[in-house]
PDB file of C-alpha atoms in Angstrom:
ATOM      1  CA  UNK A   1     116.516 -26.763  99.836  1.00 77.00           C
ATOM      2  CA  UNK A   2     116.326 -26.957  96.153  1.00 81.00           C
ATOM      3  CA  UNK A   3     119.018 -24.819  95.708  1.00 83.00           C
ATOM      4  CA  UNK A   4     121.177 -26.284  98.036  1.00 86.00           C
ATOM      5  CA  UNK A   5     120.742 -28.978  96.415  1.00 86.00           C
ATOM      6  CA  UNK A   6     121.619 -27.618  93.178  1.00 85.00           C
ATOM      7  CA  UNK A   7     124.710 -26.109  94.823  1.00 84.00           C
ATOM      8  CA  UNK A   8     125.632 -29.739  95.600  1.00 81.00           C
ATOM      9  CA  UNK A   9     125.088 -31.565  92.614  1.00 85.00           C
ATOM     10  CA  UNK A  10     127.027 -28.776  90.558  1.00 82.00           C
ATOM     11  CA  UNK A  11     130.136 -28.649  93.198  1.00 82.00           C
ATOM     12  CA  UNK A  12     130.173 -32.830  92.821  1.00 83.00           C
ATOM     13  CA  UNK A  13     130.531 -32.828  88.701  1.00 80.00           C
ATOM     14  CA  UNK A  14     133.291 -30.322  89.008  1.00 75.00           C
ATOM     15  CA  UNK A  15     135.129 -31.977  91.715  1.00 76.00           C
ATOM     16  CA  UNK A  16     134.850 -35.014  89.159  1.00 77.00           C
ATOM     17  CA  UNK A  17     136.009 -33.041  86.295  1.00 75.00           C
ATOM     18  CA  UNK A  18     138.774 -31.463  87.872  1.00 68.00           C
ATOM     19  CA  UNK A  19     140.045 -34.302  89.357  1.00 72.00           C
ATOM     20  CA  UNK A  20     140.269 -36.381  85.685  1.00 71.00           C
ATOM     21  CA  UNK A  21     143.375 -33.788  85.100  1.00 67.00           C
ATOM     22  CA  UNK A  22     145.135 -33.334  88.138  1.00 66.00           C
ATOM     23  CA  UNK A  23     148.301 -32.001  86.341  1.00 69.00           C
ATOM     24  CA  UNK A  24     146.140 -29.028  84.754  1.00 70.00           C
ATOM     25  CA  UNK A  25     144.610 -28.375  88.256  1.00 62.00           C
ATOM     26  CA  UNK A  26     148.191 -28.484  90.473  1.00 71.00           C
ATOM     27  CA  UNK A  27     149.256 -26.446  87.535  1.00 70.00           C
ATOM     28  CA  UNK A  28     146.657 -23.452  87.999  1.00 70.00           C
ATOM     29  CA  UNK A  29     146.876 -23.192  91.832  1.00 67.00           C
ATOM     30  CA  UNK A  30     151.073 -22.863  91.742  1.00 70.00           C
ATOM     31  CA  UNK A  31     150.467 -19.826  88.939  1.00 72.00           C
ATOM     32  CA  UNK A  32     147.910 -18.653  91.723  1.00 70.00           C
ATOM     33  CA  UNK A  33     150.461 -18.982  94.173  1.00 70.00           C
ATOM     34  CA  UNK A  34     152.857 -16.901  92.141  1.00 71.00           C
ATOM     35  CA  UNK A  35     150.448 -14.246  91.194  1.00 71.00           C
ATOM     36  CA  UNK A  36     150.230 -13.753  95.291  1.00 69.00           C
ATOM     37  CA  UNK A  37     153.726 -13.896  95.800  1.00 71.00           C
ATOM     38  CA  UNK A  38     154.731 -11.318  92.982  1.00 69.00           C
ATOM     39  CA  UNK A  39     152.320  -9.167  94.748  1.00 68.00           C
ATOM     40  CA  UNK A  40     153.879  -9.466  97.824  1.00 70.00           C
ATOM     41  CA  UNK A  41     157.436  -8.907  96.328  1.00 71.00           C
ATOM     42  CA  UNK A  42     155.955  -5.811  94.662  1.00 66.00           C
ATOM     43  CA  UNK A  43     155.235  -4.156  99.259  1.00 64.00           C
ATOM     44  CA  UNK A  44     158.316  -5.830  99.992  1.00 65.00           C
ATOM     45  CA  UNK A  45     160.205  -3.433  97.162  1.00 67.00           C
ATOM     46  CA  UNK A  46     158.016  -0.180  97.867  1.00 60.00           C
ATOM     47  CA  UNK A  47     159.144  -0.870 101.788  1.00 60.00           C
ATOM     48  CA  UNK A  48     162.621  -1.387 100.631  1.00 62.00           C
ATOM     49  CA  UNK A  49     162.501   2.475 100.086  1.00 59.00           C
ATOM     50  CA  UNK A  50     160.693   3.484 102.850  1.00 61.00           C
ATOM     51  CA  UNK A  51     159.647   2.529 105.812  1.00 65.00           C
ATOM     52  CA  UNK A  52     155.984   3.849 106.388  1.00 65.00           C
ATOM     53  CA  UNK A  53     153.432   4.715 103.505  1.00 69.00           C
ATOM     54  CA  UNK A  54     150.657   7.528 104.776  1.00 70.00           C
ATOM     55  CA  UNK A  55     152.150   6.104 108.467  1.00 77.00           C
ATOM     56  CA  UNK A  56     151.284   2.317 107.701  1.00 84.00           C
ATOM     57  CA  UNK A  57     154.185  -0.048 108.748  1.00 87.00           C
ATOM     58  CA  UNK A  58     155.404  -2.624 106.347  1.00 85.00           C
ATOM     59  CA  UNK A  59     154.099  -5.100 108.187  1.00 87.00           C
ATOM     60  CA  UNK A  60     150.440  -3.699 108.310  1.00 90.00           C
ATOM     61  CA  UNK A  61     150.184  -3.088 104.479  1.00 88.00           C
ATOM     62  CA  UNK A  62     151.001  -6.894 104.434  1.00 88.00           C
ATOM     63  CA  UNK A  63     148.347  -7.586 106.577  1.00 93.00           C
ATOM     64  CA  UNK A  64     145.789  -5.928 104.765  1.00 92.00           C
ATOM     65  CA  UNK A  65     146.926  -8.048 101.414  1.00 88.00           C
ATOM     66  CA  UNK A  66     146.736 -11.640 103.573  1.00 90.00           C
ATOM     67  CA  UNK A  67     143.351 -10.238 104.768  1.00 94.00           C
ATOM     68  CA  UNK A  68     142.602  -8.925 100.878  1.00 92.00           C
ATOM     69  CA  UNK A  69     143.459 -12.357  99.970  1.00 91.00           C
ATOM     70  CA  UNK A  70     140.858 -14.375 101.592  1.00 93.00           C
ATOM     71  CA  UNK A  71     136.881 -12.310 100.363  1.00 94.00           C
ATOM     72  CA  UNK A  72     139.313 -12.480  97.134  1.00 92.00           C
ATOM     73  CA  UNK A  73     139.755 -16.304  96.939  1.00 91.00           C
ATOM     74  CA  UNK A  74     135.847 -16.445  98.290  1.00 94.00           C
ATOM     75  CA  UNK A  75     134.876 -13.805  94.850  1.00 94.00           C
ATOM     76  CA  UNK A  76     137.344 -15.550  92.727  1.00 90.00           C
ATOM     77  CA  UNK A  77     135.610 -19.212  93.030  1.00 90.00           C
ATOM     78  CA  UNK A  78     132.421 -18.665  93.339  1.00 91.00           C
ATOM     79  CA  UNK A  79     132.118 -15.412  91.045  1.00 91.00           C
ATOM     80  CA  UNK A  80     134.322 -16.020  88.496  1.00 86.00           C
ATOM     81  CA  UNK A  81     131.953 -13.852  85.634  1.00 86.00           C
ATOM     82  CA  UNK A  82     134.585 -12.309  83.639  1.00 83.00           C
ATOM     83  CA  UNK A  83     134.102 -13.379  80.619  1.00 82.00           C
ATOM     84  CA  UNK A  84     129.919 -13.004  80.980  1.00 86.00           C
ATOM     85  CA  UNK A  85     129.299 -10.361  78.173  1.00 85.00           C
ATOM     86  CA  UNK A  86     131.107 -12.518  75.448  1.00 83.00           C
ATOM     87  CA  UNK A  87     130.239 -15.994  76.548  1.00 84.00           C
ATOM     88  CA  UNK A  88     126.119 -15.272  77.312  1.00 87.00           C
ATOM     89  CA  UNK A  89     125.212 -12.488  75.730  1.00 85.00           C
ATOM     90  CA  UNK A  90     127.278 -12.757  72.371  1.00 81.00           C
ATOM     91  CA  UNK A  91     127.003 -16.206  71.943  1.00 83.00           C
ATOM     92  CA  UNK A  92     123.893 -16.768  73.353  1.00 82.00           C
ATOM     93  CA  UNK A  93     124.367 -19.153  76.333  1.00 87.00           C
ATOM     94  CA  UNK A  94     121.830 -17.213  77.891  1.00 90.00           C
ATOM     95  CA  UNK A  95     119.280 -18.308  75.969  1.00 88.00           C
ATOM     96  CA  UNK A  96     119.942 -22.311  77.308  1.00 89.00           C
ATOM     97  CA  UNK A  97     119.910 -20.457  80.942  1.00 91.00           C
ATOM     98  CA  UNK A  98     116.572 -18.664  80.796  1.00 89.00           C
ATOM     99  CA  UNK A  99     115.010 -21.714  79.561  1.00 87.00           C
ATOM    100  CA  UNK A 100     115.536 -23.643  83.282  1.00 85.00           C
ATOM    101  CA  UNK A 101     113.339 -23.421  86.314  1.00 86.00           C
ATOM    102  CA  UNK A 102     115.891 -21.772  88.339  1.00 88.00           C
ATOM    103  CA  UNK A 103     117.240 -18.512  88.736  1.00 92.00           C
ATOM    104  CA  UNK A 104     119.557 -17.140  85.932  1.00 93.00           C
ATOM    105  CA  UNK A 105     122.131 -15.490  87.922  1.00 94.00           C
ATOM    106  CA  UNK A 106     122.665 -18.559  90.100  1.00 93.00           C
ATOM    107  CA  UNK A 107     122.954 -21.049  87.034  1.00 92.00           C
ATOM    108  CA  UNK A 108     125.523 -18.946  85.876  1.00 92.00           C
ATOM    109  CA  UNK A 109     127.563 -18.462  89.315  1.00 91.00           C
ATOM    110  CA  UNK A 110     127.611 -22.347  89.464  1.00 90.00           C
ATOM    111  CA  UNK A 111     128.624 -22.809  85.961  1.00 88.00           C
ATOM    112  CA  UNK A 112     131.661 -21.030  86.545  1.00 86.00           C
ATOM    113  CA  UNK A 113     132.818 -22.272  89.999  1.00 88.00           C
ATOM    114  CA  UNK A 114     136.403 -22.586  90.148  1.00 86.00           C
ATOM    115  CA  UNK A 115     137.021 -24.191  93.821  1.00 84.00           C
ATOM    116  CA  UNK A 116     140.286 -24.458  93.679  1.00 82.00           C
ATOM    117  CA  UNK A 117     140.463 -20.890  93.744  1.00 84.00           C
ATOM    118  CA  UNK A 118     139.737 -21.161  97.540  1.00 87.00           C
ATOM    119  CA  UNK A 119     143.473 -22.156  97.873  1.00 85.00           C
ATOM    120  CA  UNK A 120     144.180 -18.200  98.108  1.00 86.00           C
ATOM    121  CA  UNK A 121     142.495 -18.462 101.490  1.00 90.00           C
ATOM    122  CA  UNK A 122     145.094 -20.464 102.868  1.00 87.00           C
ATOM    123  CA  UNK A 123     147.873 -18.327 101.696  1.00 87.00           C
ATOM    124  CA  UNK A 124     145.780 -15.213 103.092  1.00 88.00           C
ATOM    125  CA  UNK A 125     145.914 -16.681 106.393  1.00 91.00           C
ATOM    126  CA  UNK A 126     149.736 -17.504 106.061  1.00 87.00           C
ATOM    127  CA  UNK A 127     150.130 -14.168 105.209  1.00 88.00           C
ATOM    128  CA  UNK A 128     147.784 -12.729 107.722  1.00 92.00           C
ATOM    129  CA  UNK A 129     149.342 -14.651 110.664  1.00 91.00           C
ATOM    130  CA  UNK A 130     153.226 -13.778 109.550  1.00 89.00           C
ATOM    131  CA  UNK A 131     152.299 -10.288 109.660  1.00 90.00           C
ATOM    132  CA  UNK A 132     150.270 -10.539 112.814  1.00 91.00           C
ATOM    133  CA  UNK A 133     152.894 -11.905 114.223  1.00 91.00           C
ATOM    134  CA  UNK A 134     155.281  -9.440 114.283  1.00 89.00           C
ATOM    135  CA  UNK A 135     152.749  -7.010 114.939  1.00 89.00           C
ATOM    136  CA  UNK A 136     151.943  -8.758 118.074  1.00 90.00           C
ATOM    137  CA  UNK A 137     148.108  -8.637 117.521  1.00 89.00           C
ATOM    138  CA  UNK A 138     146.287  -9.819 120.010  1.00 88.00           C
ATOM    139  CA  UNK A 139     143.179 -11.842 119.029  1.00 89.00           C
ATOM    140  CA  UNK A 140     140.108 -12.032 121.231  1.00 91.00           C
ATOM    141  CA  UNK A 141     137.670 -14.894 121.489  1.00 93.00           C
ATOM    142  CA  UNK A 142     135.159 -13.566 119.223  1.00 94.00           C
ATOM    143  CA  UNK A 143     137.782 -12.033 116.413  1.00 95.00           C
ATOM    144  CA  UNK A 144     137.308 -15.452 114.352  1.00 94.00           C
ATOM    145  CA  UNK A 145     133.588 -14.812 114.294  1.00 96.00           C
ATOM    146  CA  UNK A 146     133.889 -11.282 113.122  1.00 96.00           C
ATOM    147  CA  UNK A 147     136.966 -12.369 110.490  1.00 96.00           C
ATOM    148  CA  UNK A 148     134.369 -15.096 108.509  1.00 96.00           C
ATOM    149  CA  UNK A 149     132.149 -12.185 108.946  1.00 97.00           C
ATOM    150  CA  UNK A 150     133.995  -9.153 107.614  1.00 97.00           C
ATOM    151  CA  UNK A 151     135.594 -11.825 104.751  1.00 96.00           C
ATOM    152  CA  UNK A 152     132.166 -12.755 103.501  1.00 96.00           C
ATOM    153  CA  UNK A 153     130.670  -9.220 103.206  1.00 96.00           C
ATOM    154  CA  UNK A 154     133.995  -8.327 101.593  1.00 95.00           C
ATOM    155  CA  UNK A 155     133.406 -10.885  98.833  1.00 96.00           C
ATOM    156  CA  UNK A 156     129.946  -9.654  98.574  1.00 96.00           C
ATOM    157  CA  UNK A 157     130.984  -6.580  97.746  1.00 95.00           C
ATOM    158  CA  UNK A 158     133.417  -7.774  95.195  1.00 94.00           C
ATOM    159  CA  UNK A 159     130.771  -9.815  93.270  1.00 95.00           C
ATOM    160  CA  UNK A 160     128.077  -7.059  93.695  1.00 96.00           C
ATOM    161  CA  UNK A 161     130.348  -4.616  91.534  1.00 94.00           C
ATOM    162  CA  UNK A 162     131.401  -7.586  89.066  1.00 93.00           C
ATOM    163  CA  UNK A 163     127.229  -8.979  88.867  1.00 94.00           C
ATOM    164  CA  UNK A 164     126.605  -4.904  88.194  1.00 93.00           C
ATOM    165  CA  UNK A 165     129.242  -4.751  85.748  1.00 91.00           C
ATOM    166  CA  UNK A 166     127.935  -8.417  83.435  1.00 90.00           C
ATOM    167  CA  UNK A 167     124.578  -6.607  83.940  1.00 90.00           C
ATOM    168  CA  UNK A 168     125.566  -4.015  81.640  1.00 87.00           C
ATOM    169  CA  UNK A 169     125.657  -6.732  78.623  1.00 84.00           C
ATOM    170  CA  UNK A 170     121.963  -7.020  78.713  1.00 86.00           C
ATOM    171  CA  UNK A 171     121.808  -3.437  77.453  1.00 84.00           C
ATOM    172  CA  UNK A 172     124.756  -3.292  75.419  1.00 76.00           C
ATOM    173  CA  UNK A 173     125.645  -6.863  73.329  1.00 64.00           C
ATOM    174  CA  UNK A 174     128.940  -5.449  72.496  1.00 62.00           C
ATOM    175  CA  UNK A 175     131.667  -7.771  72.327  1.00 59.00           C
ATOM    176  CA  UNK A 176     133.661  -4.855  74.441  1.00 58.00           C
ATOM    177  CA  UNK A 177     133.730  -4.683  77.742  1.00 68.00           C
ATOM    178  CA  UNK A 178     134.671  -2.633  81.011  1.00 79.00           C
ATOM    179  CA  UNK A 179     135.558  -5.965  82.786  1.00 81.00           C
ATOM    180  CA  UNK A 180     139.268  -6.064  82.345  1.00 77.00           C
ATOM    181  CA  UNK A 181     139.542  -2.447  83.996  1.00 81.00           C
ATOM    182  CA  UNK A 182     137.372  -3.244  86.854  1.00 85.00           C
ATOM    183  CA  UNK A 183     139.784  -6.141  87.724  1.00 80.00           C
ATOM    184  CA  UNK A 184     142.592  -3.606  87.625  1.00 80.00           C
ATOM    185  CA  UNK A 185     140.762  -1.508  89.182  1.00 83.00           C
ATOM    186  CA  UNK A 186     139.943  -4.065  92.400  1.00 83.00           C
ATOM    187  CA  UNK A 187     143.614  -3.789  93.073  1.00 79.00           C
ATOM    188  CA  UNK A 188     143.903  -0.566  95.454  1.00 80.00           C
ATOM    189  CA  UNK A 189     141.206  -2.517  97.724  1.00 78.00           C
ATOM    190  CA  UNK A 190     145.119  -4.281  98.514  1.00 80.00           C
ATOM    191  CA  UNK A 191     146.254  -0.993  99.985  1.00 83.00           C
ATOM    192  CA  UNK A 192     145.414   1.501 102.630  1.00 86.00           C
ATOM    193  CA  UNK A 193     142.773   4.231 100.892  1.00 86.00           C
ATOM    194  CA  UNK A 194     144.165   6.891 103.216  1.00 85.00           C
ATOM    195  CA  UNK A 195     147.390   6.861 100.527  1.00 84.00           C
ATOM    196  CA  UNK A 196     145.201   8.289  97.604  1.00 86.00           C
ATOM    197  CA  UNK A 197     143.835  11.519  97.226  1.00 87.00           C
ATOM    198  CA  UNK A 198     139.944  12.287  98.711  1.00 90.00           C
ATOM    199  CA  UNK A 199     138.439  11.280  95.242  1.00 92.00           C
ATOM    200  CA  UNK A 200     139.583   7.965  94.709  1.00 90.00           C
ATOM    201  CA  UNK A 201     139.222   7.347  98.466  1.00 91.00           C
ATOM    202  CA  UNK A 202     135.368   8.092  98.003  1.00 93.00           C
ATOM    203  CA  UNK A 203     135.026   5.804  94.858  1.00 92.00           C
ATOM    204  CA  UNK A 204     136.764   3.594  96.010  1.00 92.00           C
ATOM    205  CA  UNK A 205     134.124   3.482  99.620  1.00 93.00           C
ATOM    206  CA  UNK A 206     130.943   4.262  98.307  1.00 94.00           C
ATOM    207  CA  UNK A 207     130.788   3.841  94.505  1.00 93.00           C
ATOM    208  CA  UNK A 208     133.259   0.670  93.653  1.00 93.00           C
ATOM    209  CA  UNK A 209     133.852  -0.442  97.758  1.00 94.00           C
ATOM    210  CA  UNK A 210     136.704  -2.675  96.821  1.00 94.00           C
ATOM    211  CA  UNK A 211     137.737  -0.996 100.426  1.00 93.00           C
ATOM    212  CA  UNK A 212     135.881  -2.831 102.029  1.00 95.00           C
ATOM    213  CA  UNK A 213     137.754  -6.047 100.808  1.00 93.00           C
ATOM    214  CA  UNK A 214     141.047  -5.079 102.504  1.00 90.00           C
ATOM    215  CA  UNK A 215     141.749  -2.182 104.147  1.00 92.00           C
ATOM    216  CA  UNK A 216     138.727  -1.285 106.496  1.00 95.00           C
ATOM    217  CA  UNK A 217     138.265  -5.035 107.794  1.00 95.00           C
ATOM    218  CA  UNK A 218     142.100  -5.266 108.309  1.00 94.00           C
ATOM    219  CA  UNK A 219     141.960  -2.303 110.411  1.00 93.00           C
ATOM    220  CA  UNK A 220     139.722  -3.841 113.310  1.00 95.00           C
ATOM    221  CA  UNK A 221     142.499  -6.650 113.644  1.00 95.00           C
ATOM    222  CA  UNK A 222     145.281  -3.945 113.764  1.00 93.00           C
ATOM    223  CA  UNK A 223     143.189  -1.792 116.110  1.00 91.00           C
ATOM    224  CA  UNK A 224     143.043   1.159 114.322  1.00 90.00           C
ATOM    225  CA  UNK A 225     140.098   2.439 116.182  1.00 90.00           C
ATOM    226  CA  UNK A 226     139.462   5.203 113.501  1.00 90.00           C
ATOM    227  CA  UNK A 227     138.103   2.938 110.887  1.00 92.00           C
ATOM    228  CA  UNK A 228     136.339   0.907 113.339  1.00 94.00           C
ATOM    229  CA  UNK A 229     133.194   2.028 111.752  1.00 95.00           C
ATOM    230  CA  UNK A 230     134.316   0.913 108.587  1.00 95.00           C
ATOM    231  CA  UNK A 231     134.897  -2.085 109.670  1.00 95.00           C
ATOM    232  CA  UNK A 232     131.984  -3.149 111.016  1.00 96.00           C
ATOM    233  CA  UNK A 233     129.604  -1.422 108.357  1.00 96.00           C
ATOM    234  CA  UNK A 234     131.849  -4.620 105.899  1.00 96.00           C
ATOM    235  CA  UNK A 235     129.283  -6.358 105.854  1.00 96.00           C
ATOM    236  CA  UNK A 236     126.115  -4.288 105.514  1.00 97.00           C
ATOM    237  CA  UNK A 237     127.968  -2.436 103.080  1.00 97.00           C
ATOM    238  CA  UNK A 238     128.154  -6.502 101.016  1.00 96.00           C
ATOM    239  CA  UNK A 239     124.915  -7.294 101.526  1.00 97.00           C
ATOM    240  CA  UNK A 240     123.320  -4.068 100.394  1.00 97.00           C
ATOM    241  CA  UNK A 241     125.620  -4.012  97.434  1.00 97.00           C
ATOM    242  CA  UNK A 242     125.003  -7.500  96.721  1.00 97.00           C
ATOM    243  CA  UNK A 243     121.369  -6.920  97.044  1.00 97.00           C
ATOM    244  CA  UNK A 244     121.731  -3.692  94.569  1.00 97.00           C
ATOM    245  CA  UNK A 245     123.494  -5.669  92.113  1.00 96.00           C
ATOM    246  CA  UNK A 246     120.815  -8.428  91.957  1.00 96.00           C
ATOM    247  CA  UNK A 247     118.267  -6.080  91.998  1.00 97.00           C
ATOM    248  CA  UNK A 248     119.446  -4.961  88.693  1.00 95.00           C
ATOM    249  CA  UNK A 249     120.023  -8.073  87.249  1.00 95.00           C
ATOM    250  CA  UNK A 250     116.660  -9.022  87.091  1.00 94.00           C
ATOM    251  CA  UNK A 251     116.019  -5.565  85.504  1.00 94.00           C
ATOM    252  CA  UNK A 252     118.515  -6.543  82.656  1.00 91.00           C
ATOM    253  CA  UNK A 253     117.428  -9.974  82.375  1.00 91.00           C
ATOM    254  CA  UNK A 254     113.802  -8.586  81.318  1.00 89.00           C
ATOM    255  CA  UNK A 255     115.529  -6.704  78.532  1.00 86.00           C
ATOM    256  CA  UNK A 256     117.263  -9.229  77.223  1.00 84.00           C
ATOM    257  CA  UNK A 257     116.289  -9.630  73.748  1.00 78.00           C
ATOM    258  CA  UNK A 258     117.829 -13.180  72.817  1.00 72.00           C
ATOM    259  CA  UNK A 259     120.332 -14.239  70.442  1.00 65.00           C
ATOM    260  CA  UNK A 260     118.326 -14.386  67.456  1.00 59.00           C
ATOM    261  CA  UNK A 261     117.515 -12.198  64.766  1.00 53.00           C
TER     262      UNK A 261
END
């Protein structure tokens, strides 16, 4: 409860922050809004050429980005750790977080909420529904039980990877950092893994799963039975990641060495 607490009383003096510029804050979800829509553009033009990629429709690659969209928007406002290594490490803002009675990791997660990022789930659902449409997917009672579930162990297993990767910095204080390439790297969880070669498929499942953001929960909605187990193993595959990643926090946390000399 003292967390949740904590959770509350954090989320309530950003709302009241935000809110004392709403120009800045309209401003930041339209650029959102038109990151997600030059990605779209970008299938649209690639299906402009062709009309199946590895034998998924135009319409199903779509899917899988409104689907990508929503454990993204989930990762992106809750997670947003980026810019840990230079902020916490270098500059020593870690030393202010080890010196409260809570856990490190979560005082950090909390200092950089950005809720408005959860916009992206609405546009993931406009997306998702626009495809499904015209795919004439049929959705079964319990499909919006298993979509909150396959979303949130796909934005487990985005943070777990990103937590994994700030981890690093207790090691290694270099300014430097693999960050920026990870994000790249995140993208071809937008895309169906069957389109790269074996190697990157298996990276992409079982050391960095950003599969497991897009493609292999999509595929239970588009009934493609073959990745069924995929899909389902979302979000054991989050929540043993997730676990992983914390797991070696705390390892990196005990090496930390402070920002003094």
């Amino acid at each position: 409860m003292f967390y949740v607490s904590m959770f509350f009383q954090y989320v309530s003096q950003y709302m009241k922050t935000r809110l004392q510029y709403r120009a800045d804050l309209v401003v930041e979800i339209f650029s959102d809004l038109l990151n997600q829509a030059v990605n779209l553009i970008f299938i649209l033009v690639v299906f402009g050429h062709t009309q199946f990629l590895a034998g998924w429709s135009r319409d199903e690659i779509i899917f899988i980005y409104g689907f990508f969209l929503v454990p993204y928007a989930i990762f992106s406002a809750f997670f947003n750790i980026w810019d840990f290594n230079d902020r916490y490490i270098v500059k020593g803002e870690m030393d202010r977080i080890l010196s409260r009675p809570i856990h490190s990791l979560f005082q950090v997660i909390l200092e950089r909420i950005e809720l408005e990022s959860l916009f992206g789930i609405v546009t993931g659902l406009v997306v998702i529904f626009y495809a499904g449409s015209s795919l004439n997917v049929e959705i079964a009672w319990y499909d919006p039980f298993l979509f909150i579930l396959f979303a949130v162990g796909g934005a487990l297993a985005y943070a777990a990877i990103f937590i994994a990767i700030a981890s690093i910095g207790f090691w290694s204080d270099a300014k430097t950092s693999i960050m920026p390439m990870m994000y790249n790297i995140g993208n071809y969880g937008r895309y169906p893994v069957d389109i790269y070669n074996q190697v990157i498929r298996f990276v992409l499942t079982w050391i960095l799963p950003f599969a497991f953001v897009g493609v292999y929960p999509a595929a239970y909605f588009l009934r493609k039975e073959e990745w069924f187990a995929y899909s389902f193993a979302t979000p054991v595959i989050g929540i043993g990641f997730f676990a992983l990643s914390v797991l070696i926090w705390n390892q990196g946390v005990k090496r930390y060495r402070g920002a003094g000399n």
